[in-house]
PDB file of C-alpha atoms in Angstrom:
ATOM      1  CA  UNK A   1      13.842  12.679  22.790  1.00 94.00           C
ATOM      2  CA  UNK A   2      12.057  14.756  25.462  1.00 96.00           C
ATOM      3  CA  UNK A   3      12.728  15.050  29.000  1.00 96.00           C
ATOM      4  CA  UNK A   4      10.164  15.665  31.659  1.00 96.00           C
ATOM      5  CA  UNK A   5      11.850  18.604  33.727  1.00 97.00           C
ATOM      6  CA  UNK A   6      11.010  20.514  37.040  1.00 97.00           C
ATOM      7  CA  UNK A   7      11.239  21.369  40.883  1.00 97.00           C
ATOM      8  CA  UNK A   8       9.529  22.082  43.521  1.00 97.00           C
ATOM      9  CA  UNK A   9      10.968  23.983  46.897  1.00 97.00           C
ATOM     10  CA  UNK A  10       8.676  25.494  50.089  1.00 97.00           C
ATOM     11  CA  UNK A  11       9.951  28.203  52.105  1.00 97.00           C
ATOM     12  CA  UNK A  12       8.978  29.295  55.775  1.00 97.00           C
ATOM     13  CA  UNK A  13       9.292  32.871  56.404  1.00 97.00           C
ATOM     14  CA  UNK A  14       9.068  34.720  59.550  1.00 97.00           C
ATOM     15  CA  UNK A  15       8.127  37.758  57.620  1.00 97.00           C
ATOM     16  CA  UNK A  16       7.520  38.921  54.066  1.00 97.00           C
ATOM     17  CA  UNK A  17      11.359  38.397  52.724  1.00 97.00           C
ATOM     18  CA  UNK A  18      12.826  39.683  49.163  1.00 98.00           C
ATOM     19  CA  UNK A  19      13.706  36.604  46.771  1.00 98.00           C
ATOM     20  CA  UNK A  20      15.661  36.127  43.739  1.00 98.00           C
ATOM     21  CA  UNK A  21      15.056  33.145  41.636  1.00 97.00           C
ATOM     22  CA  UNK A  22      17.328  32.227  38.995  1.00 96.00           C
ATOM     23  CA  UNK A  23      15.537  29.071  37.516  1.00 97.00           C
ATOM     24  CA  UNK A  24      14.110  29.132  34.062  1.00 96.00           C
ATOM     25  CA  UNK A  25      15.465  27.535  31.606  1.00 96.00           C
ATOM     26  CA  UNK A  26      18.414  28.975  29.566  1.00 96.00           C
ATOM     27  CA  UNK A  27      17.262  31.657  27.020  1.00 94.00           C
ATOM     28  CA  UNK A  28      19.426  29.494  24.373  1.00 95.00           C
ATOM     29  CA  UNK A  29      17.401  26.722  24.993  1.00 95.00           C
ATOM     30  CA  UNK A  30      13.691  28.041  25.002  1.00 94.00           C
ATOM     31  CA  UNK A  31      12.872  26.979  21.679  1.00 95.00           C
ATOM     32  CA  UNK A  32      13.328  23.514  22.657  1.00 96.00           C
ATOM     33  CA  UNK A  33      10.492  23.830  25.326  1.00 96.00           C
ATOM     34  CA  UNK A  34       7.321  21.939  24.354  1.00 95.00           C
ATOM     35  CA  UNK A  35       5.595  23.764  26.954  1.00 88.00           C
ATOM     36  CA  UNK A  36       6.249  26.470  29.089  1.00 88.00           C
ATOM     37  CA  UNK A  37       8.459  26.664  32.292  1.00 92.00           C
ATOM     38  CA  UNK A  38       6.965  29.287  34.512  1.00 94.00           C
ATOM     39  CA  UNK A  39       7.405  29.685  38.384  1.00 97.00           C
ATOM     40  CA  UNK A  40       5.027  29.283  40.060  1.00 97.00           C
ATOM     41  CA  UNK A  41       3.969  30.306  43.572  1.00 97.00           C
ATOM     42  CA  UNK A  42       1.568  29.229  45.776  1.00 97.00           C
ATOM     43  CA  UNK A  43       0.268  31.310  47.309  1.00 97.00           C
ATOM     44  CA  UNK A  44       0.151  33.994  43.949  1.00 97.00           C
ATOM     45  CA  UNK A  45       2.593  36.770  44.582  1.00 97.00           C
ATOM     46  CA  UNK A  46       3.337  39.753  42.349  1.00 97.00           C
ATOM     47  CA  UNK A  47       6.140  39.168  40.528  1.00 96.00           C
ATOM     48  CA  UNK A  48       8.827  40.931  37.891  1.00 97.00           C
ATOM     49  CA  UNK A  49      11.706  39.792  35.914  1.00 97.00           C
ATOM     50  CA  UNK A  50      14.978  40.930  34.064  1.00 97.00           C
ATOM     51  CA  UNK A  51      17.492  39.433  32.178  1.00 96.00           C
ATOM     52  CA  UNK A  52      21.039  39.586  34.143  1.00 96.00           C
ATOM     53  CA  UNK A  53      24.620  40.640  32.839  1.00 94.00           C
ATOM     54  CA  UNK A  54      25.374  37.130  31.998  1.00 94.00           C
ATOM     55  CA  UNK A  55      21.882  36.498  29.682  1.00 93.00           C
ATOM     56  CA  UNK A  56      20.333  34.524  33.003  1.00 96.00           C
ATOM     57  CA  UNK A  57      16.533  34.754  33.330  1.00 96.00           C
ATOM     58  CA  UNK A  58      15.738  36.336  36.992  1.00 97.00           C
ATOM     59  CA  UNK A  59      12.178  36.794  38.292  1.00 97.00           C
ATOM     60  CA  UNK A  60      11.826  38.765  41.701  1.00 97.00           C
ATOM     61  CA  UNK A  61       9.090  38.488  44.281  1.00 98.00           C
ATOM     62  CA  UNK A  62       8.648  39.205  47.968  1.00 98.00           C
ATOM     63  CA  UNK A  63       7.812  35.920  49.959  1.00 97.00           C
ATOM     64  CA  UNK A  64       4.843  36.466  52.262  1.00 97.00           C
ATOM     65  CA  UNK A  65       5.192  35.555  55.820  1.00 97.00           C
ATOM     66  CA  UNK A  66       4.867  32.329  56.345  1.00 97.00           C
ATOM     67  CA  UNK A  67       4.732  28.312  54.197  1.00 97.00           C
ATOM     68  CA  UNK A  68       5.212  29.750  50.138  1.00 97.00           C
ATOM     69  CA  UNK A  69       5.479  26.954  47.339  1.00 98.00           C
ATOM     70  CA  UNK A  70       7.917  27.366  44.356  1.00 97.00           C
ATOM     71  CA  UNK A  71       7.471  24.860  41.180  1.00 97.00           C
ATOM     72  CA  UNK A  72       7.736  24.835  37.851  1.00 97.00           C
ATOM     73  CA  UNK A  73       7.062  21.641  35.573  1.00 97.00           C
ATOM     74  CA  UNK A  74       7.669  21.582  32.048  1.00 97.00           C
ATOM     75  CA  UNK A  75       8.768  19.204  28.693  1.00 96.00           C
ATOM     76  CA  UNK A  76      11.965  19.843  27.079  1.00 97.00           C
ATOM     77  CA  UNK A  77      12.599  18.373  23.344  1.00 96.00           C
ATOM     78  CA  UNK A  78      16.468  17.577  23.558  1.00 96.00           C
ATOM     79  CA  UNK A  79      19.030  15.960  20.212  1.00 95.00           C
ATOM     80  CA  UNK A  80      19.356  12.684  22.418  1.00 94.00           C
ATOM     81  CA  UNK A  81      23.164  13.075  21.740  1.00 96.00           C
ATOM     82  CA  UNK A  82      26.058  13.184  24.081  1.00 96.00           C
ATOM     83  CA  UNK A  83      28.168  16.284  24.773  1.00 97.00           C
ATOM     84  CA  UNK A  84      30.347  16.639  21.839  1.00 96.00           C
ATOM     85  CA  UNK A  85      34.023  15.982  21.746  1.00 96.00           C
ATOM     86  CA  UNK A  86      36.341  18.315  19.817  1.00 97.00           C
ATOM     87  CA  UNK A  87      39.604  16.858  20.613  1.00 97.00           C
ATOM     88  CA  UNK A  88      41.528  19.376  18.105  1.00 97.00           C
ATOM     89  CA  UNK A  89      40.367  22.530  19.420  1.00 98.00           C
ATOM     90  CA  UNK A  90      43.473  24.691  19.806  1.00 97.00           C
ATOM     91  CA  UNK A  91      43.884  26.758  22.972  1.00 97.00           C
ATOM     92  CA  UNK A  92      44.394  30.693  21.639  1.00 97.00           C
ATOM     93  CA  UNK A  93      46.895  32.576  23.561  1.00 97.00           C
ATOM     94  CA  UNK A  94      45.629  35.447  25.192  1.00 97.00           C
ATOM     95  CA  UNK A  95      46.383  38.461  22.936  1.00 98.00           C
ATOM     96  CA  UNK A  96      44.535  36.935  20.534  1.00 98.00           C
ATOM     97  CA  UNK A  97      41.229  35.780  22.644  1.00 98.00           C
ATOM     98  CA  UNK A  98      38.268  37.881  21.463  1.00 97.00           C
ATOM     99  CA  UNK A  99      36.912  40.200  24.304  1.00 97.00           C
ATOM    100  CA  UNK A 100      34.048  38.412  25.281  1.00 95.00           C
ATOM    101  CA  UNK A 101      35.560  35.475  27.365  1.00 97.00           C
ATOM    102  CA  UNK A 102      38.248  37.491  28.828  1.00 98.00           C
ATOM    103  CA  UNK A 103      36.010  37.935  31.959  1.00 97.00           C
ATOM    104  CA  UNK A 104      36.084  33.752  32.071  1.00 98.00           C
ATOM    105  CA  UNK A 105      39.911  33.959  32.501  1.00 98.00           C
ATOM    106  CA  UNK A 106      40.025  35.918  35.787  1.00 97.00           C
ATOM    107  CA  UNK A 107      39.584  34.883  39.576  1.00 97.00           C
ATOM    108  CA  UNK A 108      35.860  35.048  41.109  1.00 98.00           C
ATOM    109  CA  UNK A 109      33.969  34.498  44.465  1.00 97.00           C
ATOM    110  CA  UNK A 110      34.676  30.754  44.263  1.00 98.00           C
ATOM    111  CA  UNK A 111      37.706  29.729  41.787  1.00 98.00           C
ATOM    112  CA  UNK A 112      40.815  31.825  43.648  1.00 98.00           C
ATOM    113  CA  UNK A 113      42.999  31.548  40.318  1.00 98.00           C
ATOM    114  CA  UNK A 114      45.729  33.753  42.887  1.00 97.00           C
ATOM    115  CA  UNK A 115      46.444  31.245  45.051  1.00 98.00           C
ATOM    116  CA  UNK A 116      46.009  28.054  42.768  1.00 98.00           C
ATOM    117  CA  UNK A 117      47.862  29.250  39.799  1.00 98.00           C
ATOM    118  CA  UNK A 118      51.318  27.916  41.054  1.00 98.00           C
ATOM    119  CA  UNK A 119      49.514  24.539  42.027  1.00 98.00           C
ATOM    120  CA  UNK A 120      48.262  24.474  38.332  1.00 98.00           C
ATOM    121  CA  UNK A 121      51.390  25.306  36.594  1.00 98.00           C
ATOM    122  CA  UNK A 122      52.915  22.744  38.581  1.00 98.00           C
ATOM    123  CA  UNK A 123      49.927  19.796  37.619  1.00 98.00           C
ATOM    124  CA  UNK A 124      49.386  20.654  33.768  1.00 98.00           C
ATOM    125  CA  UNK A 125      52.079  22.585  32.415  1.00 97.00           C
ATOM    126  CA  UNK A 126      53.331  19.491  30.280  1.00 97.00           C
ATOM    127  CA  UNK A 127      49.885  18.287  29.466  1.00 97.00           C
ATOM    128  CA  UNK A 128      48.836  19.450  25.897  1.00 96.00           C
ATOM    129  CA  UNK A 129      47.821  22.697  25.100  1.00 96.00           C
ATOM    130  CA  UNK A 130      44.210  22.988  24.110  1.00 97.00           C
ATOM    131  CA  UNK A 131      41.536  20.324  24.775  1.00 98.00           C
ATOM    132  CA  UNK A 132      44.169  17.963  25.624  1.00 98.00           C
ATOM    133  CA  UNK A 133      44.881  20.164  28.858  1.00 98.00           C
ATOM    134  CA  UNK A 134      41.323  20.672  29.641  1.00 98.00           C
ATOM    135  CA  UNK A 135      40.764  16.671  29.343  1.00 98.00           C
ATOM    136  CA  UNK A 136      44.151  16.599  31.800  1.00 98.00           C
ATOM    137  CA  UNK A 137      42.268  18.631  34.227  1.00 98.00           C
ATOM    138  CA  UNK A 138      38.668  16.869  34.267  1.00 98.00           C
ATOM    139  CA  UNK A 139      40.949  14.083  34.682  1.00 98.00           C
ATOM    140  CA  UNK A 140      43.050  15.331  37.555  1.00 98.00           C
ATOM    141  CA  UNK A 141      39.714  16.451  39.649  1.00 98.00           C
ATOM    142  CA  UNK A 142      37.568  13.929  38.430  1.00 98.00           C
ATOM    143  CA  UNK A 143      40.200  11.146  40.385  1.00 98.00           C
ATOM    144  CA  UNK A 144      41.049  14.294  43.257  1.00 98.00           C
ATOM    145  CA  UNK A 145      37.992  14.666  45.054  1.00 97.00           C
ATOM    146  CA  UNK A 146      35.317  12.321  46.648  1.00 97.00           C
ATOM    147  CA  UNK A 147      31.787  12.855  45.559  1.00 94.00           C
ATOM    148  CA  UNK A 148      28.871  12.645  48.616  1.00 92.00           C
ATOM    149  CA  UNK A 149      26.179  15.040  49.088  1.00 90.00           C
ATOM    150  CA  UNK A 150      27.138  14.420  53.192  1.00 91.00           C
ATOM    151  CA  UNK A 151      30.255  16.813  51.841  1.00 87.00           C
ATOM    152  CA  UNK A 152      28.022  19.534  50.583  1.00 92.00           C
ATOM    153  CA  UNK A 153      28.964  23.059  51.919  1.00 95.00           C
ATOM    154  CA  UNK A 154      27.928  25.812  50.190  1.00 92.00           C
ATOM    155  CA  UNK A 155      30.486  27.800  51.711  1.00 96.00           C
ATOM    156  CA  UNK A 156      33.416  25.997  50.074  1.00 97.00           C
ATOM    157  CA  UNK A 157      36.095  27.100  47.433  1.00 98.00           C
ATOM    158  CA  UNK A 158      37.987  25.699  44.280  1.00 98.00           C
ATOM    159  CA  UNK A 159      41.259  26.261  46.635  1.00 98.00           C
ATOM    160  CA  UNK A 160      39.148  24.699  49.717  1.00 98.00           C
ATOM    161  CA  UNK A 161      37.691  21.662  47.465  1.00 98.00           C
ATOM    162  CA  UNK A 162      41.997  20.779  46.632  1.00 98.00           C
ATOM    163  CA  UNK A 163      42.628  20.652  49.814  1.00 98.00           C
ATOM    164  CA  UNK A 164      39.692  18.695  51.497  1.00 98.00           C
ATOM    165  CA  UNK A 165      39.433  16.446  48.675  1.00 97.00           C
ATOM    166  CA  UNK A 166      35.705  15.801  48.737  1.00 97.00           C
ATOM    167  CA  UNK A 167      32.614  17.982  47.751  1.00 97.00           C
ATOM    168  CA  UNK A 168      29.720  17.740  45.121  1.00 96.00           C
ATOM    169  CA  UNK A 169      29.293  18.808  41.653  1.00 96.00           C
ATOM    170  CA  UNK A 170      29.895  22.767  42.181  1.00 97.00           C
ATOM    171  CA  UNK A 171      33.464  21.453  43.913  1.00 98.00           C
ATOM    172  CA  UNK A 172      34.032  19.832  41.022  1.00 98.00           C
ATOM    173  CA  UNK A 173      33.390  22.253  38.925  1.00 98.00           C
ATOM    174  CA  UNK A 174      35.212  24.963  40.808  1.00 98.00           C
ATOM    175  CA  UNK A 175      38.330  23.853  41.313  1.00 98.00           C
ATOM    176  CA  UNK A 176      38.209  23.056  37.196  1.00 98.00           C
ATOM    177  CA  UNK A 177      37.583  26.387  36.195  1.00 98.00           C
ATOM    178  CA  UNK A 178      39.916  27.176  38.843  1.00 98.00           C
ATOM    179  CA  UNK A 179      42.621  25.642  36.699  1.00 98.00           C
ATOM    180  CA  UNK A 180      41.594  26.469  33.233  1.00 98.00           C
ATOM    181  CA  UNK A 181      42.026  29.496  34.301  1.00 98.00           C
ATOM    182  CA  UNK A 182      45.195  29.757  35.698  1.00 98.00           C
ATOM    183  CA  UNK A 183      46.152  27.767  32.349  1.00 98.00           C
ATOM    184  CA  UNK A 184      45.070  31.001  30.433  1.00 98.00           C
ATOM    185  CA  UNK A 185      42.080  29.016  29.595  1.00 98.00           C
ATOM    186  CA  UNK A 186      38.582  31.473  29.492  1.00 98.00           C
ATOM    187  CA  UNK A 187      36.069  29.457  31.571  1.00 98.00           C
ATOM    188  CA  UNK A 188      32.687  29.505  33.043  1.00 98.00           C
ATOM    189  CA  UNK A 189      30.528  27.871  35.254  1.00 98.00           C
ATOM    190  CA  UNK A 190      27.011  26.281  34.136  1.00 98.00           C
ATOM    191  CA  UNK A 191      24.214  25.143  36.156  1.00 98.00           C
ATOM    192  CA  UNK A 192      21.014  22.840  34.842  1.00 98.00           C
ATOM    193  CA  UNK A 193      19.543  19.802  34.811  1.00 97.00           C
ATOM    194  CA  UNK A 194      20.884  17.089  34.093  1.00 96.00           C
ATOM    195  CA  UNK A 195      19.190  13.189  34.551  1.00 92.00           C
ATOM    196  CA  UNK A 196      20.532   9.840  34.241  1.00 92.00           C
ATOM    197  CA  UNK A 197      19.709   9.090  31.108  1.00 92.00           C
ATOM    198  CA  UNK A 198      22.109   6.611  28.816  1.00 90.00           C
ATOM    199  CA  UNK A 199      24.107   5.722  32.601  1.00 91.00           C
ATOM    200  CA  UNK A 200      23.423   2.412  33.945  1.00 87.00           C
ATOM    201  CA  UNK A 201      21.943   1.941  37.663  1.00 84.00           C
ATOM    202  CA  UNK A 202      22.331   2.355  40.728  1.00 80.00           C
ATOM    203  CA  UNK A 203      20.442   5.931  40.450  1.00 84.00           C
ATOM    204  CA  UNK A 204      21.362   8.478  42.969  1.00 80.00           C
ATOM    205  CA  UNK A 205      19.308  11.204  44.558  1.00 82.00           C
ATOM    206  CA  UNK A 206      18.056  14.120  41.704  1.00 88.00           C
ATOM    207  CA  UNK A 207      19.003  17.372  41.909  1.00 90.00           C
ATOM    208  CA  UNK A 208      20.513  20.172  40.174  1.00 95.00           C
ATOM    209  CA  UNK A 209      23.561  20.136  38.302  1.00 96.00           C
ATOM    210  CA  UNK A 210      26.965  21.616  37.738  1.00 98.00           C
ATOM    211  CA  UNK A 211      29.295  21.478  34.779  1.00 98.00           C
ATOM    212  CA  UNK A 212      31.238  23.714  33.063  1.00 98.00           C
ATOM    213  CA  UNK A 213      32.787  25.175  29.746  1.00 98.00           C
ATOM    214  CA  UNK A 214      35.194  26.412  28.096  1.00 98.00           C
ATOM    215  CA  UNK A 215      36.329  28.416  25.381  1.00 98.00           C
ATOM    216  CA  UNK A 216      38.505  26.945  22.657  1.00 98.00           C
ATOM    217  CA  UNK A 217      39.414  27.875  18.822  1.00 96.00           C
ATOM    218  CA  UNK A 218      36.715  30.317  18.787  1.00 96.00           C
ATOM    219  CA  UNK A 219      33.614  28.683  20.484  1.00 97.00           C
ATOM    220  CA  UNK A 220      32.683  27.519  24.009  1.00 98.00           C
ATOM    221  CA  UNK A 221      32.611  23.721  24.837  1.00 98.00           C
ATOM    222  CA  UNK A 222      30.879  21.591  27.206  1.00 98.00           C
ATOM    223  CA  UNK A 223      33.271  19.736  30.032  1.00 98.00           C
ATOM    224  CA  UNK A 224      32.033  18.086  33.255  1.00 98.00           C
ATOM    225  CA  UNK A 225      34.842  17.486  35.987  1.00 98.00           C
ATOM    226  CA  UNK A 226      32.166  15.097  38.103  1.00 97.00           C
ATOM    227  CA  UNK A 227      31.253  12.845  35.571  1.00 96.00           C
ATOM    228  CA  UNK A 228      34.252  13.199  33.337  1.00 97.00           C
ATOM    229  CA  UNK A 229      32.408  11.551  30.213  1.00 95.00           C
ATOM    230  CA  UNK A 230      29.938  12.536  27.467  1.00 96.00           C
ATOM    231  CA  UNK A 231      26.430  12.578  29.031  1.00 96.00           C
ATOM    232  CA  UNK A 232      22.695  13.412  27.400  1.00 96.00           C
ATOM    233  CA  UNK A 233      20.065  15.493  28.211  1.00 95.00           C
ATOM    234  CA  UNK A 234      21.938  18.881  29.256  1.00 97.00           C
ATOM    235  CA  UNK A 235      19.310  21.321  29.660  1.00 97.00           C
ATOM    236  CA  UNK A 236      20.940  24.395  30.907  1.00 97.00           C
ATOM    237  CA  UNK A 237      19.505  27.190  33.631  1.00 98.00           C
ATOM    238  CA  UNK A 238      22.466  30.025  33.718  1.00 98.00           C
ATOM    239  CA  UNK A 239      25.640  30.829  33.142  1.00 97.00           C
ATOM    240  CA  UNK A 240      28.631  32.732  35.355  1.00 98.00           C
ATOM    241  CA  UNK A 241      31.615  33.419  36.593  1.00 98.00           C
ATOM    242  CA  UNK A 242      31.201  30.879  39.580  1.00 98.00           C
ATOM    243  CA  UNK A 243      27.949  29.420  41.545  1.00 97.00           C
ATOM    244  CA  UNK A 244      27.632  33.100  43.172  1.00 97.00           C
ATOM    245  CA  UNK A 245      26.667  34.748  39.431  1.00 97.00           C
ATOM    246  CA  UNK A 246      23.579  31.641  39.266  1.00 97.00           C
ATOM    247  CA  UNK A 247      23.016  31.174  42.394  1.00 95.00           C
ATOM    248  CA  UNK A 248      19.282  28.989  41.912  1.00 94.00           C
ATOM    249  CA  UNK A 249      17.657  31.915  44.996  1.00 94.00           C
ATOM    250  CA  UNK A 250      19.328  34.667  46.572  1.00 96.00           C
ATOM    251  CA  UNK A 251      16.653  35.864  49.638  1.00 96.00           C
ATOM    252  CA  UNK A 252      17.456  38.666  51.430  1.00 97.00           C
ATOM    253  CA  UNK A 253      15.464  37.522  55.293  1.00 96.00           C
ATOM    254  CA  UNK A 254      15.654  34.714  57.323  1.00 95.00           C
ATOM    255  CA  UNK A 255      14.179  31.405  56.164  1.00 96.00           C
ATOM    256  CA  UNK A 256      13.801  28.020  56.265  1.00 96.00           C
ATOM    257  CA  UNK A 257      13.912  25.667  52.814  1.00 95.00           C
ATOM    258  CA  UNK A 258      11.449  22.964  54.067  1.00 95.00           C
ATOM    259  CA  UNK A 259      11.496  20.829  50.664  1.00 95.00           C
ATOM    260  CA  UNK A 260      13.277  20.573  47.777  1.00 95.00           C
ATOM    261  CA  UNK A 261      13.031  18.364  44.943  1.00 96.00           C
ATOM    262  CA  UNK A 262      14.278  17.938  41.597  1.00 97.00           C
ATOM    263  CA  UNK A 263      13.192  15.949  38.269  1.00 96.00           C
ATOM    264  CA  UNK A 264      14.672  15.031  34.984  1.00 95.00           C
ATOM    265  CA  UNK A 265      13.414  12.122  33.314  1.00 93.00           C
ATOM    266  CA  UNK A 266      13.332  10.391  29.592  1.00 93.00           C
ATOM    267  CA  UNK A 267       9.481  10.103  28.282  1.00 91.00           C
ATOM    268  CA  UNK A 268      10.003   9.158  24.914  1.00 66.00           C
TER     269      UNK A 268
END
């Protein structure tokens, strides 16, 4: 299968403003682009890139003063099979986690695992251990909070999305971390795109996507609180802690986002 992918966003600044972009497709997933994914900018600005601490691909630019075009447009060959289900993956108990995911088990910017962890041990302490427990919390959230971009704040926390009950995907996949972590459960969050391929209609509105995973018996799996079944045609950006560590821009000046739109769609 391959999936048409891409974005485009304008920006009006009052004066040349920093920018971080954090948009390119995920380094593990590169060799599955047919062609490339480059930013582009219209008008051309000088630009650099780096790799972040979590593997994310960054460019940096300085946005000139005034209307500045962002878009990149690209084909992505993907297996054309749903996120895998490993219903036997065993949950490891701390001491024995390796070192790398330990940074997945503690509290960040958006998933306050202080002040949900009694909440947590109260929902899913007699769920099964594992992916059992996982499943028992895409299930919980799934069913706890209402989904409508009108409820879109990007301001909100896991602990804020439990108690006001509705949000988008990012809620969703917040307050699950949230609680695989308080379950001594290493997770992270993921941001891509993701279409509607293999789900029937109605279609809703495009845009960028949040899931999240989680490491069990050794290896990191794929879970997705909003949807809360299998879906196709993951194509991840970046990796994190929370939506602060993949933020899709960071700018550092006033602005105004003017347009932004997002596509992901089957082609063959």
């Amino acid at each position: 299968m391959k999936i048409h992918i891409g974005f485009e966003m304008i920006y009006d600044c009052p004066k040349p403003t920093p920018m971080i972009f954090n948009l390119n497709v995920h380094f593990t997933r590169v060799s599955d682009l047919v062609s490339r994914d480059d930013l582009m900018f219209d008008p051309p600005v000088p630009r650099t890139a780096y790799r972040d601490s979590f593997g994310n691909w960054c460019t940096r630019i300085v946005a000139p003063q005034g209307r500045m075009r962002i878009s990149a447009d690209a084909i992505v060959n993907d297996s054309g099979i749903p996120d895998v289900l490993s219903p036997q993956a065993r949950q490891l108990a701390v001491q024995d986690l390796p070192e790398e995911p330990l940074l997945f088990l503690l509290g960040s910017r958006y998933c306050e695992t202080d002040r949900l962890s009694e909440t947590a041990w109260q929902l899913f302490e007699h769920a099964p251990t594992g992916w059992g427990r996982v499943q028992a919390i895409c299930d919980y959230v799934h069913h706890h909070i209402t989904f409508g971009y009108e409820n879109a704040r990007m301001t909100r926390t896991a602990l804020e999305a439990f108690q006001e009950k509705v949000g988008v995907c990012r809620d969703y996949a917040h307050l699950a971390v949230a609680f695989c972590r308080c379950m001594n459960i290493p997770a992270r969050y993921c941001t891509g795109y993701l279409g509607d391929i293999g789900t029937p209609p109605p279609y809703g509105t495009m845009d960028f996507a949040a899931w999240f995973e989680v490491f069990l018996d050794g290896s990191w799996h794929t879970f997705d609180a909003r949807n809360n079944t299998p879906r196709i045609g993951r194509v991840l950006i970046a990796r994190g802690r929370d939506a602060a560590d993949v933020a899709l821009n960071n700018t550092f000046g006033p602005n105004t986002l003017s347009k932004f739109k997002v596509w992901t769609d089957e082609i063959s």
